[in-house]
CSV table of C-alpha atoms and ligand atoms in Angstrom, one decimal:
chain,number,residue,atom,x,y,z
A,1,MET,CA,-72.2,20.3,38.5
A,2,THR,CA,-74.9,18.2,40.1
A,3,PRO,CA,-74.6,14.4,40.3
A,4,LYS,CA,-77.5,14.2,37.8
A,5,ASN,CA,-75.4,16.2,35.3
A,6,TYR,CA,-72.4,14.0,35.7
A,7,ILE,CA,-74.5,10.9,35.0
A,8,SER,CA,-75.9,12.4,31.9
A,9,LEU,CA,-72.3,13.0,30.7
A,10,VAL,CA,-71.5,9.4,31.3
A,11,SER,CA,-74.5,8.4,29.3
A,12,LYS,CA,-73.5,10.7,26.5
A,13,LEU,CA,-70.0,9.2,26.4
A,14,GLU,CA,-71.4,5.7,26.5
A,15,GLN,CA,-73.7,6.5,23.5
A,16,THR,CA,-71.4,8.6,21.3
A,17,GLN,CA,-67.9,7.6,22.4
A,18,ASP,CA,-67.3,11.3,22.5
A,19,LEU,CA,-67.5,14.5,24.7
A,20,SER,CA,-66.4,18.1,24.3
A,21,ASN,CA,-63.1,19.1,26.0
A,22,GLU,CA,-65.2,20.9,28.7
A,23,GLU,CA,-67.3,17.8,29.3
A,24,PHE,CA,-64.2,15.6,29.6
A,25,ALA,CA,-62.7,18.1,32.0
A,26,SER,CA,-65.8,17.9,34.2
A,27,LEU,CA,-65.6,14.2,34.4
A,28,LEU,CA,-61.8,14.2,35.1
A,29,GLU,CA,-62.1,16.7,37.8
A,30,ALA,CA,-65.3,15.4,39.4
A,31,ASP,CA,-64.5,14.8,43.1
A,32,SER,CA,-67.3,12.5,44.2
A,33,SER,CA,-67.0,8.9,45.2
A,34,SER,CA,-70.6,8.1,44.3
A,35,PHE,CA,-70.0,9.4,40.8
A,36,ALA,CA,-66.8,7.4,40.5
A,37,GLU,CA,-68.8,4.3,41.5
A,38,GLU,CA,-71.5,5.0,38.9
A,39,LEU,CA,-68.8,5.6,36.2
A,40,ALA,CA,-67.2,2.3,37.1
A,41,ARG,CA,-70.6,0.5,37.0
A,42,ARG,CA,-71.2,1.7,33.5
A,43,ALA,CA,-67.8,0.8,32.3
A,44,ARG,CA,-68.2,-2.6,33.8
A,45,ALA,CA,-71.5,-3.2,32.0
A,46,VAL,CA,-69.8,-2.3,28.7
A,47,ARG,CA,-66.9,-4.6,29.4
A,48,GLU,CA,-69.2,-7.4,30.3
A,49,LYS,CA,-71.3,-6.8,27.1
A,50,TYR,CA,-68.1,-7.7,25.0
A,51,TYR,CA,-66.1,-10.0,27.3
A,52,GLY,CA,-68.5,-11.3,29.9
A,53,LYS,CA,-66.7,-12.3,33.1
A,54,ASP,CA,-63.5,-13.3,31.3
A,55,VAL,CA,-60.1,-11.9,32.3
A,56,TYR,CA,-57.3,-12.4,29.8
A,57,ILE,CA,-53.8,-13.0,31.1
A,58,ARG,CA,-50.5,-12.1,29.4
A,59,GLY,CA,-47.2,-13.6,30.6
A,60,LEU,CA,-44.7,-10.8,30.9
A,61,ILE,CA,-41.1,-11.7,30.3
A,62,GLU,CA,-38.8,-8.8,31.3
A,63,PHE,CA,-35.9,-10.1,29.2
A,64,THR,CA,-33.4,-7.2,29.4
A,65,ASN,CA,-33.0,-4.2,31.5
A,66,TYR,CA,-30.2,-2.6,29.4
A,67,CYS,CA,-31.6,0.7,28.0
A,68,ARG,CA,-30.0,3.3,25.8
A,69,ASN,CA,-32.6,5.9,26.9
A,70,ASN,CA,-32.7,8.2,29.8
A,71,CYS,CA,-36.3,8.9,30.6
A,72,TYR,CA,-36.4,11.0,33.8
A,73,TYR,CA,-39.0,8.7,35.5
A,74,CYS,CA,-37.6,5.2,34.7
A,75,GLY,CA,-35.5,3.2,37.1
A,76,ILE,CA,-33.7,1.4,34.2
A,77,ARG,CA,-32.6,4.6,32.5
A,78,ARG,CA,-29.1,4.6,31.0
A,79,ASP,CA,-27.6,6.9,33.7
A,80,ASN,CA,-28.8,4.8,36.6
A,81,GLY,CA,-25.5,3.3,37.6
A,82,ARG,CA,-27.1,1.6,40.5
A,83,ALA,CA,-29.2,-0.6,38.2
A,84,GLN,CA,-27.8,-4.1,38.0
A,85,ARG,CA,-28.1,-4.9,34.4
A,86,TYR,CA,-29.1,-8.3,33.1
A,87,ARG,CA,-30.2,-10.0,29.9
A,88,LEU,CA,-31.9,-13.4,29.8
A,89,THR,CA,-30.5,-15.9,27.4
A,90,HIS,CA,-32.6,-17.2,24.5
A,91,GLU,CA,-32.9,-20.5,26.4
A,92,GLU,CA,-34.1,-18.8,29.6
A,93,ILE,CA,-36.7,-16.9,27.7
A,94,LEU,CA,-38.0,-20.1,26.0
A,95,ALA,CA,-38.1,-21.7,29.4
A,96,CYS,CA,-40.3,-18.9,30.7
A,97,CYS,CA,-42.6,-19.4,27.8
A,98,ALA,CA,-42.8,-23.2,28.4
A,99,ALA,CA,-43.5,-22.8,32.1
A,100,GLY,CA,-46.1,-20.1,31.2
A,101,TYR,CA,-47.7,-22.4,28.7
A,102,GLN,CA,-48.2,-25.1,31.3
A,103,LEU,CA,-49.9,-22.5,33.6
A,104,GLY,CA,-52.4,-21.6,30.9
A,105,PHE,CA,-50.8,-18.5,29.3
A,106,ARG,CA,-51.4,-18.1,25.6
A,107,THR,CA,-49.8,-14.7,25.2
A,108,PHE,CA,-46.2,-13.9,25.9
A,109,VAL,CA,-45.1,-10.2,26.2
A,110,LEU,CA,-41.4,-9.7,25.6
A,111,GLN,CA,-40.7,-6.5,27.4
A,112,GLY,CA,-37.3,-4.8,27.7
A,113,GLY,CA,-35.3,-1.6,27.7
A,114,GLU,CA,-34.1,-0.3,24.3
A,115,ASP,CA,-31.1,-2.7,24.3
A,116,ALA,CA,-28.8,-2.5,21.2
A,117,TYR,CA,-27.9,-6.2,21.7
A,118,TYR,CA,-31.4,-7.0,20.4
A,119,THR,CA,-30.8,-6.5,16.7
A,120,ASP,CA,-33.6,-7.4,14.3
A,121,ASP,CA,-31.8,-10.7,13.7
A,122,ARG,CA,-31.7,-11.6,17.3
A,123,LEU,CA,-35.3,-10.6,18.0
A,124,THR,CA,-36.7,-12.3,14.9
A,125,GLU,CA,-34.8,-15.5,15.8
A,126,LEU,CA,-36.4,-15.4,19.3
A,127,ILE,CA,-39.9,-14.7,18.0
A,128,ARG,CA,-39.6,-17.6,15.5
A,129,ALA,CA,-38.4,-20.0,18.2
A,130,ILE,CA,-41.4,-19.0,20.5
A,131,LYS,CA,-43.9,-19.4,17.7
A,132,LYS,CA,-42.4,-22.7,16.7
A,133,SER,CA,-42.8,-24.1,20.2
A,134,HIS,CA,-46.2,-22.4,20.9
A,135,PRO,CA,-47.9,-21.9,17.5
A,136,ASP,CA,-51.2,-21.3,19.4
A,137,CYS,CA,-49.9,-18.4,21.3
A,138,ALA,CA,-49.6,-14.6,20.6
A,139,VAL,CA,-46.3,-12.8,20.9
A,140,THR,CA,-46.5,-9.2,22.0
A,141,LEU,CA,-43.4,-7.0,21.8
A,142,SER,CA,-42.6,-4.1,24.2
A,143,VAL,CA,-39.1,-3.0,23.2
A,144,GLY,CA,-39.5,0.7,22.4
A,145,GLU,CA,-38.9,2.9,19.4
A,146,ARG,CA,-37.5,1.2,16.3
A,147,GLU,CA,-37.6,2.1,12.6
A,148,ARG,CA,-40.5,1.0,10.4
A,149,ASP,CA,-38.5,-1.6,8.5
A,150,SER,CA,-37.4,-3.2,11.8
A,151,TYR,CA,-41.1,-3.3,13.0
A,152,GLU,CA,-42.0,-5.0,9.6
A,153,LYS,CA,-39.3,-7.6,10.0
A,154,LEU,CA,-40.5,-8.4,13.6
A,155,PHE,CA,-44.1,-8.7,12.3
A,156,GLU,CA,-43.1,-11.0,9.5
A,157,ALA,CA,-41.2,-13.2,12.0
A,158,GLY,CA,-44.6,-13.7,13.8
A,159,ALA,CA,-45.0,-10.9,16.4
A,160,ASP,CA,-48.7,-10.2,16.7
A,161,ARG,CA,-48.9,-7.2,19.0
A,162,TYR,CA,-46.8,-4.2,20.1
A,163,LEU,CA,-47.0,-2.2,23.3
A,164,LEU,CA,-45.5,1.3,23.1
A,165,ARG,CA,-47.0,3.8,25.6
A,166,HIS,CA,-47.1,7.3,24.3
A,167,GLU,CA,-46.6,8.4,27.9
A,168,THR,CA,-48.3,11.8,27.3
A,169,ALA,CA,-49.9,13.2,24.2
A,170,ASP,CA,-48.7,16.8,25.0
A,171,LYS,CA,-45.4,17.6,23.4
A,172,ALA,CA,-44.2,20.0,26.0
A,173,HIS,CA,-45.2,17.6,28.8
A,174,TYR,CA,-43.4,14.8,26.9
A,175,GLU,CA,-40.3,17.0,26.8
A,176,SER,CA,-40.5,17.6,30.5
A,177,LEU,CA,-40.4,13.8,31.2
A,178,HIS,CA,-37.7,12.9,28.6
A,179,PRO,CA,-34.3,14.3,27.5
A,180,ALA,CA,-34.1,16.1,24.2
A,181,GLU,CA,-32.7,13.0,22.4
A,182,LEU,CA,-36.2,11.5,22.5
A,183,SER,CA,-38.8,13.0,20.3
A,184,HIS,CA,-42.5,13.1,20.7
A,185,GLU,CA,-43.0,13.1,17.0
A,186,HIS,CA,-40.9,9.9,16.6
A,187,ARG,CA,-42.9,8.2,19.3
A,188,LEU,CA,-46.2,9.0,17.6
A,189,GLN,CA,-44.7,8.0,14.2
A,190,CYS,CA,-43.8,4.6,15.6
A,191,LEU,CA,-47.4,4.1,16.8
A,192,ARG,CA,-48.8,5.0,13.4
A,193,ASP,CA,-46.2,2.7,11.7
A,194,LEU,CA,-47.1,-0.2,14.0
A,195,LYS,CA,-50.8,0.2,13.2
A,196,ALA,CA,-50.2,0.4,9.5
A,197,ILE,CA,-48.1,-2.7,9.5
A,198,GLY,CA,-51.0,-4.7,11.1
A,199,TYR,CA,-50.0,-5.2,14.7
A,200,GLN,CA,-52.6,-5.1,17.5
A,201,VAL,CA,-51.2,-1.9,19.1
A,202,GLY,CA,-51.2,-0.7,22.6
A,203,CYS,CA,-50.4,2.9,23.7
A,204,GLY,CA,-51.0,4.5,27.1
A,205,MET,CA,-49.8,7.0,29.7
A,206,MET,CA,-48.8,7.2,33.3
A,207,THR,CA,-51.5,8.9,35.4
A,208,GLY,CA,-50.4,11.6,37.7
A,209,SER,CA,-47.0,12.0,36.2
A,210,PRO,CA,-45.1,15.2,37.3
A,211,GLY,CA,-46.7,18.2,35.6
A,212,GLN,CA,-49.7,16.4,34.2
A,213,THR,CA,-52.8,18.5,34.0
A,214,THR,CA,-56.4,17.8,33.0
A,215,GLU,CA,-55.7,19.4,29.6
A,216,HIS,CA,-52.9,16.9,29.0
A,217,LEU,CA,-55.3,14.0,29.9
A,218,ILE,CA,-57.9,15.3,27.5
A,219,LYS,CA,-55.2,15.3,24.8
A,220,ASP,CA,-54.4,11.7,25.8
A,221,LEU,CA,-58.1,10.8,25.3
A,222,ARG,CA,-58.2,12.6,21.9
A,223,LEU,CA,-55.1,10.6,20.8
A,224,LEU,CA,-56.8,7.4,21.8
A,225,GLN,CA,-59.8,8.4,19.7
A,226,GLU,CA,-57.6,9.2,16.7
A,227,LEU,CA,-55.3,6.2,16.9
A,228,GLN,CA,-58.0,3.6,17.9
A,229,PRO,CA,-55.5,1.3,19.6
A,230,GLU,CA,-56.4,-2.3,20.4
A,231,MET,CA,-54.9,-2.0,23.8
A,232,VAL,CA,-54.3,0.9,26.3
A,233,GLY,CA,-51.9,0.5,29.2
A,234,ILE,CA,-52.3,3.0,32.0
A,235,GLY,CA,-50.9,3.0,35.5
A,236,PRO,CA,-50.0,5.6,38.1
A,237,PHE,CA,-46.5,7.3,38.0
A,238,ILE,CA,-44.6,5.9,41.0
A,239,PRO,CA,-41.2,7.6,41.8
A,240,GLN,CA,-38.1,5.5,41.6
A,241,HIS,CA,-35.4,6.5,44.1
A,242,ASP,CA,-32.5,6.6,41.6
A,243,THR,CA,-34.1,8.8,39.0
A,244,PRO,CA,-34.3,12.6,38.6
A,245,LEU,CA,-38.0,12.4,39.5
A,246,ALA,CA,-37.4,10.6,42.8
A,247,SER,CA,-38.9,13.3,45.0
A,248,CYS,CA,-42.0,13.8,42.9
A,249,GLN,CA,-45.5,12.7,44.1
A,250,ALA,CA,-47.0,9.4,42.9
A,251,GLY,CA,-50.2,9.3,40.9
A,252,THR,CA,-53.3,8.1,42.5
A,253,ALA,CA,-55.4,4.9,42.2
A,254,GLY,CA,-58.5,7.1,42.1
A,255,LEU,CA,-57.5,9.0,38.9
A,256,THR,CA,-56.2,5.8,37.3
A,257,LEU,CA,-59.5,4.0,38.0
A,258,LYS,CA,-61.5,6.9,36.7
A,259,LEU,CA,-59.4,6.9,33.5
A,260,LEU,CA,-59.8,3.2,33.1
A,261,SER,CA,-63.6,3.6,33.1
A,262,ILE,CA,-63.5,6.6,30.7
A,263,ILE,CA,-61.3,4.7,28.3
A,264,ARG,CA,-63.7,1.6,28.5
A,265,LEU,CA,-66.6,3.9,27.5
A,266,LEU,CA,-64.5,5.7,24.8
A,267,LEU,CA,-63.2,2.5,23.1
A,268,PRO,CA,-65.8,-0.2,24.2
A,269,GLN,CA,-63.9,-3.3,22.9
A,270,VAL,CA,-60.4,-2.2,24.0
A,271,LEU,CA,-58.1,-4.6,25.8
A,272,LEU,CA,-57.4,-2.8,29.1
A,273,PRO,CA,-55.0,-4.2,31.7
A,274,ALA,CA,-55.3,-3.6,35.4
A,275,THR,CA,-51.6,-2.9,35.7
A,276,THR,CA,-48.9,-3.9,38.3
A,277,ALA,CA,-48.3,-0.2,39.0
A,278,LEU,CA,-52.0,0.1,40.0
A,279,GLY,CA,-51.6,-3.0,42.2
A,280,THR,CA,-48.5,-1.3,43.7
A,281,ILE,CA,-50.1,2.0,44.6
A,282,ASP,CA,-53.2,0.3,46.2
A,283,PRO,CA,-53.1,-3.4,47.5
A,284,GLN,CA,-56.6,-3.9,45.9
A,285,GLY,CA,-55.7,-1.9,42.8
A,286,ARG,CA,-55.9,-4.6,40.3
A,287,GLU,CA,-59.3,-5.9,41.6
A,288,LYS,CA,-60.6,-2.3,41.6
A,289,GLY,CA,-59.2,-1.9,38.0
A,290,LEU,CA,-61.3,-5.0,36.9
A,291,LEU,CA,-64.3,-3.5,38.5
A,292,ALA,CA,-63.8,-0.2,36.7
A,293,GLY,CA,-63.7,-1.8,33.3
A,294,ALA,CA,-60.3,-3.4,32.9
A,295,ASN,CA,-60.2,-7.0,31.4
A,296,VAL,CA,-56.5,-8.0,31.2
A,297,LEU,CA,-53.9,-8.9,33.8
A,298,MET,CA,-50.2,-9.2,33.1
A,299,PRO,CA,-48.4,-11.4,35.6
A,300,ASN,CA,-44.7,-11.7,35.6
A,301,LEU,CA,-43.1,-14.8,34.1
A,302,SER,CA,-39.5,-13.6,34.5
A,303,PRO,CA,-37.2,-15.8,36.7
A,304,VAL,CA,-37.5,-14.6,40.3
A,305,THR,CA,-33.7,-14.1,40.3
A,306,VAL,CA,-34.0,-11.0,38.0
A,307,ARG,CA,-37.3,-9.6,39.1
A,308,ARG,CA,-35.9,-7.0,41.5
A,309,LYS,CA,-33.5,-5.7,38.8
A,310,TYR,CA,-36.4,-4.7,36.6
A,311,ALA,CA,-37.3,-1.9,38.9
A,312,LEU,CA,-38.9,0.8,36.8
A,313,TYR,CA,-40.4,2.2,40.0
A,314,ASP,CA,-40.2,1.6,43.8
A,315,ASN,CA,-42.0,-1.1,45.8
A,316,LYS,CA,-43.2,-3.0,42.8
A,317,ILE,CA,-45.4,-6.0,43.8
A,318,CYS,CA,-44.9,-9.7,43.0
A,319,MET,CA,-41.1,-9.5,43.3
A,320,GLY,CA,-40.6,-12.8,45.2
A,321,GLU,CA,-43.5,-14.9,43.8
A,322,GLU,CA,-43.0,-17.6,41.2
A,323,ALA,CA,-45.4,-17.4,38.2
A,324,ALA,CA,-47.4,-20.3,39.6
A,325,GLU,CA,-47.8,-18.5,42.9
A,326,CYS,CA,-48.9,-15.3,41.1
A,327,ILE,CA,-51.5,-17.2,39.1
A,328,ARG,CA,-52.9,-18.9,42.2
A,329,CYS,CA,-53.0,-15.5,44.0
A,330,LEU,CA,-54.6,-13.8,41.0
A,331,SER,CA,-57.2,-16.5,40.4
A,332,LYS,CA,-58.5,-15.9,44.0
A,333,ARG,CA,-58.4,-12.1,43.6
A,334,VAL,CA,-60.2,-12.2,40.3
A,335,ALA,CA,-62.8,-14.7,41.6
A,336,ALA,CA,-63.4,-12.4,44.6
A,337,ALA,CA,-64.1,-9.6,42.2
A,338,GLY,CA,-66.6,-11.8,40.4
A,339,TYR,CA,-64.5,-12.7,37.3
A,340,HIS,CA,-62.4,-15.6,36.1
A,341,LEU,CA,-59.1,-16.1,34.3
A,342,VAL,CA,-59.3,-17.7,30.8
A,343,LYS,CA,-56.8,-19.8,28.8
A,344,ASP,CA,-57.1,-17.8,25.6
A,345,ARG,CA,-54.9,-15.7,23.3
A,346,GLY,CA,-57.3,-12.9,24.1
A,347,ASP,CA,-57.1,-11.1,20.8
A,348,HIS,CA,-59.0,-7.8,20.2
A,349,PRO,CA,-62.4,-8.7,18.7
A,350,GLY,CA,-61.4,-6.9,15.5
A,351,PHE,CA,-58.6,-9.4,15.0
A,352,LYS,CA,-60.2,-12.6,16.3
A,353,GLU,CA,-61.6,-13.8,13.0
A,354,ILE,CA,-58.3,-13.7,11.3
A,355,PHE,CA,-57.0,-16.5,13.7
A,356,THR,CA,-60.1,-18.5,14.0
A,357,SER,CA,-60.7,-18.7,10.2
A,358,SER,CA,-57.1,-19.8,9.4
B,1,5AD,N1,-43.8,4.8,37.4
B,1,5AD,C1,-44.8,4.2,36.7
B,1,5AD,N2,-44.7,3.7,35.5
B,1,5AD,C2,-43.4,3.7,34.9
B,1,5AD,N3,-43.0,3.3,33.7
B,1,5AD,C3,-41.7,3.6,33.7
B,1,5AD,N4,-41.2,4.2,34.8
B,1,5AD,C4,-42.4,4.3,35.6
B,1,5AD,C5,-42.6,4.8,36.9
B,1,5AD,N5,-41.6,5.4,37.5
B,1,5AD,C6,-43.9,2.8,32.7
B,1,5AD,C7,-43.8,3.6,31.4
B,1,5AD,C8,-43.3,2.6,30.4
B,1,5AD,C9,-43.7,1.3,31.0
B,1,5AD,C10,-43.0,0.1,30.5
B,1,5AD,O1,-43.6,1.5,32.4
B,1,5AD,O2,-45.1,4.1,31.1
B,1,5AD,O3,-43.8,2.8,29.1
B,2,FES,FE1,-48.3,-12.0,42.2
B,2,FES,FE2,-50.4,-11.9,43.9
B,2,FES,S1,-50.3,-11.6,41.8
B,2,FES,S2,-48.4,-12.5,44.3
């Protein structure tokens, strides 16, 4: 394909939010830096149409690394006997939120492994306490697969959003990354339940995960079109040394950036983070992510004492920096990219009215 043809595909995607499988494949496989730059430029323009130069921040609290699952790629998998397990106390979590609030955070993301200690009662108590202290903040949960009635209770307790990456939309590929006890159908059912309940929902995939093909990525894009999530979290796969996939190759920043831009054009108003994994694989990854259409950053609010223990993958950045240092560092990085951090809940535009009218 000529450069001109690629550009016309980007225009078509921008105008119709759709392409044929063959056209998506051409974009995904295009190996030209001038094309990648043009794709990023278009995605940036769409992002700026809806969000201007604003970058939303989410305070990530990695509150437990106990996990009953055994995903082949993940460093906190059940069978990793070398992972030092921890669970923050209720008071420690509230202290992270209070410190985050002072720094300007208006969204807290409670992320953890699938930890049986966190029953519905314990989680609802935690959500209520955060909402009571910070009624102007959004609470996002990222605690994996649960049953619908559990998701309903957490929503009633005040949780606003839920992140559950689908990891890959292809069943066989999913099965190659997870043991048989995890089911692709259940993962997708969870996402549909979360949507139906009324959460702002985030799904997403790792880029360059072992065995991933262009066909798989096209299925991922089709799933995004079908589910219409409010948020999409993507980042490169990065091997973790104590997992079965330790010797596999990492995904690349290039493919991740290209997908960020495609997703921005596919779902123009989506909340799209430039992830820590992207910043890990490339020192300028998060800035490049913003310039490719991302509009969210998720700095870590967890106490520095536990940071290293939440080692999903190797060489994760920001391990030693206190939240205040990360915010200072990020403000500079974001400014250098021509954007600015905002003190805002950062809801999806489709949900904004609900909160401003009440
Ligand atoms: N590399 C990159 N991302 C990973 N995740 C888990 N393990 C890895 C890894 N080795 C991602 C998964 C999960 C999210 C919390 O972190 O996509 O959903
Ligand atoms: Fe954490 Fe730069 S963002 S140190």
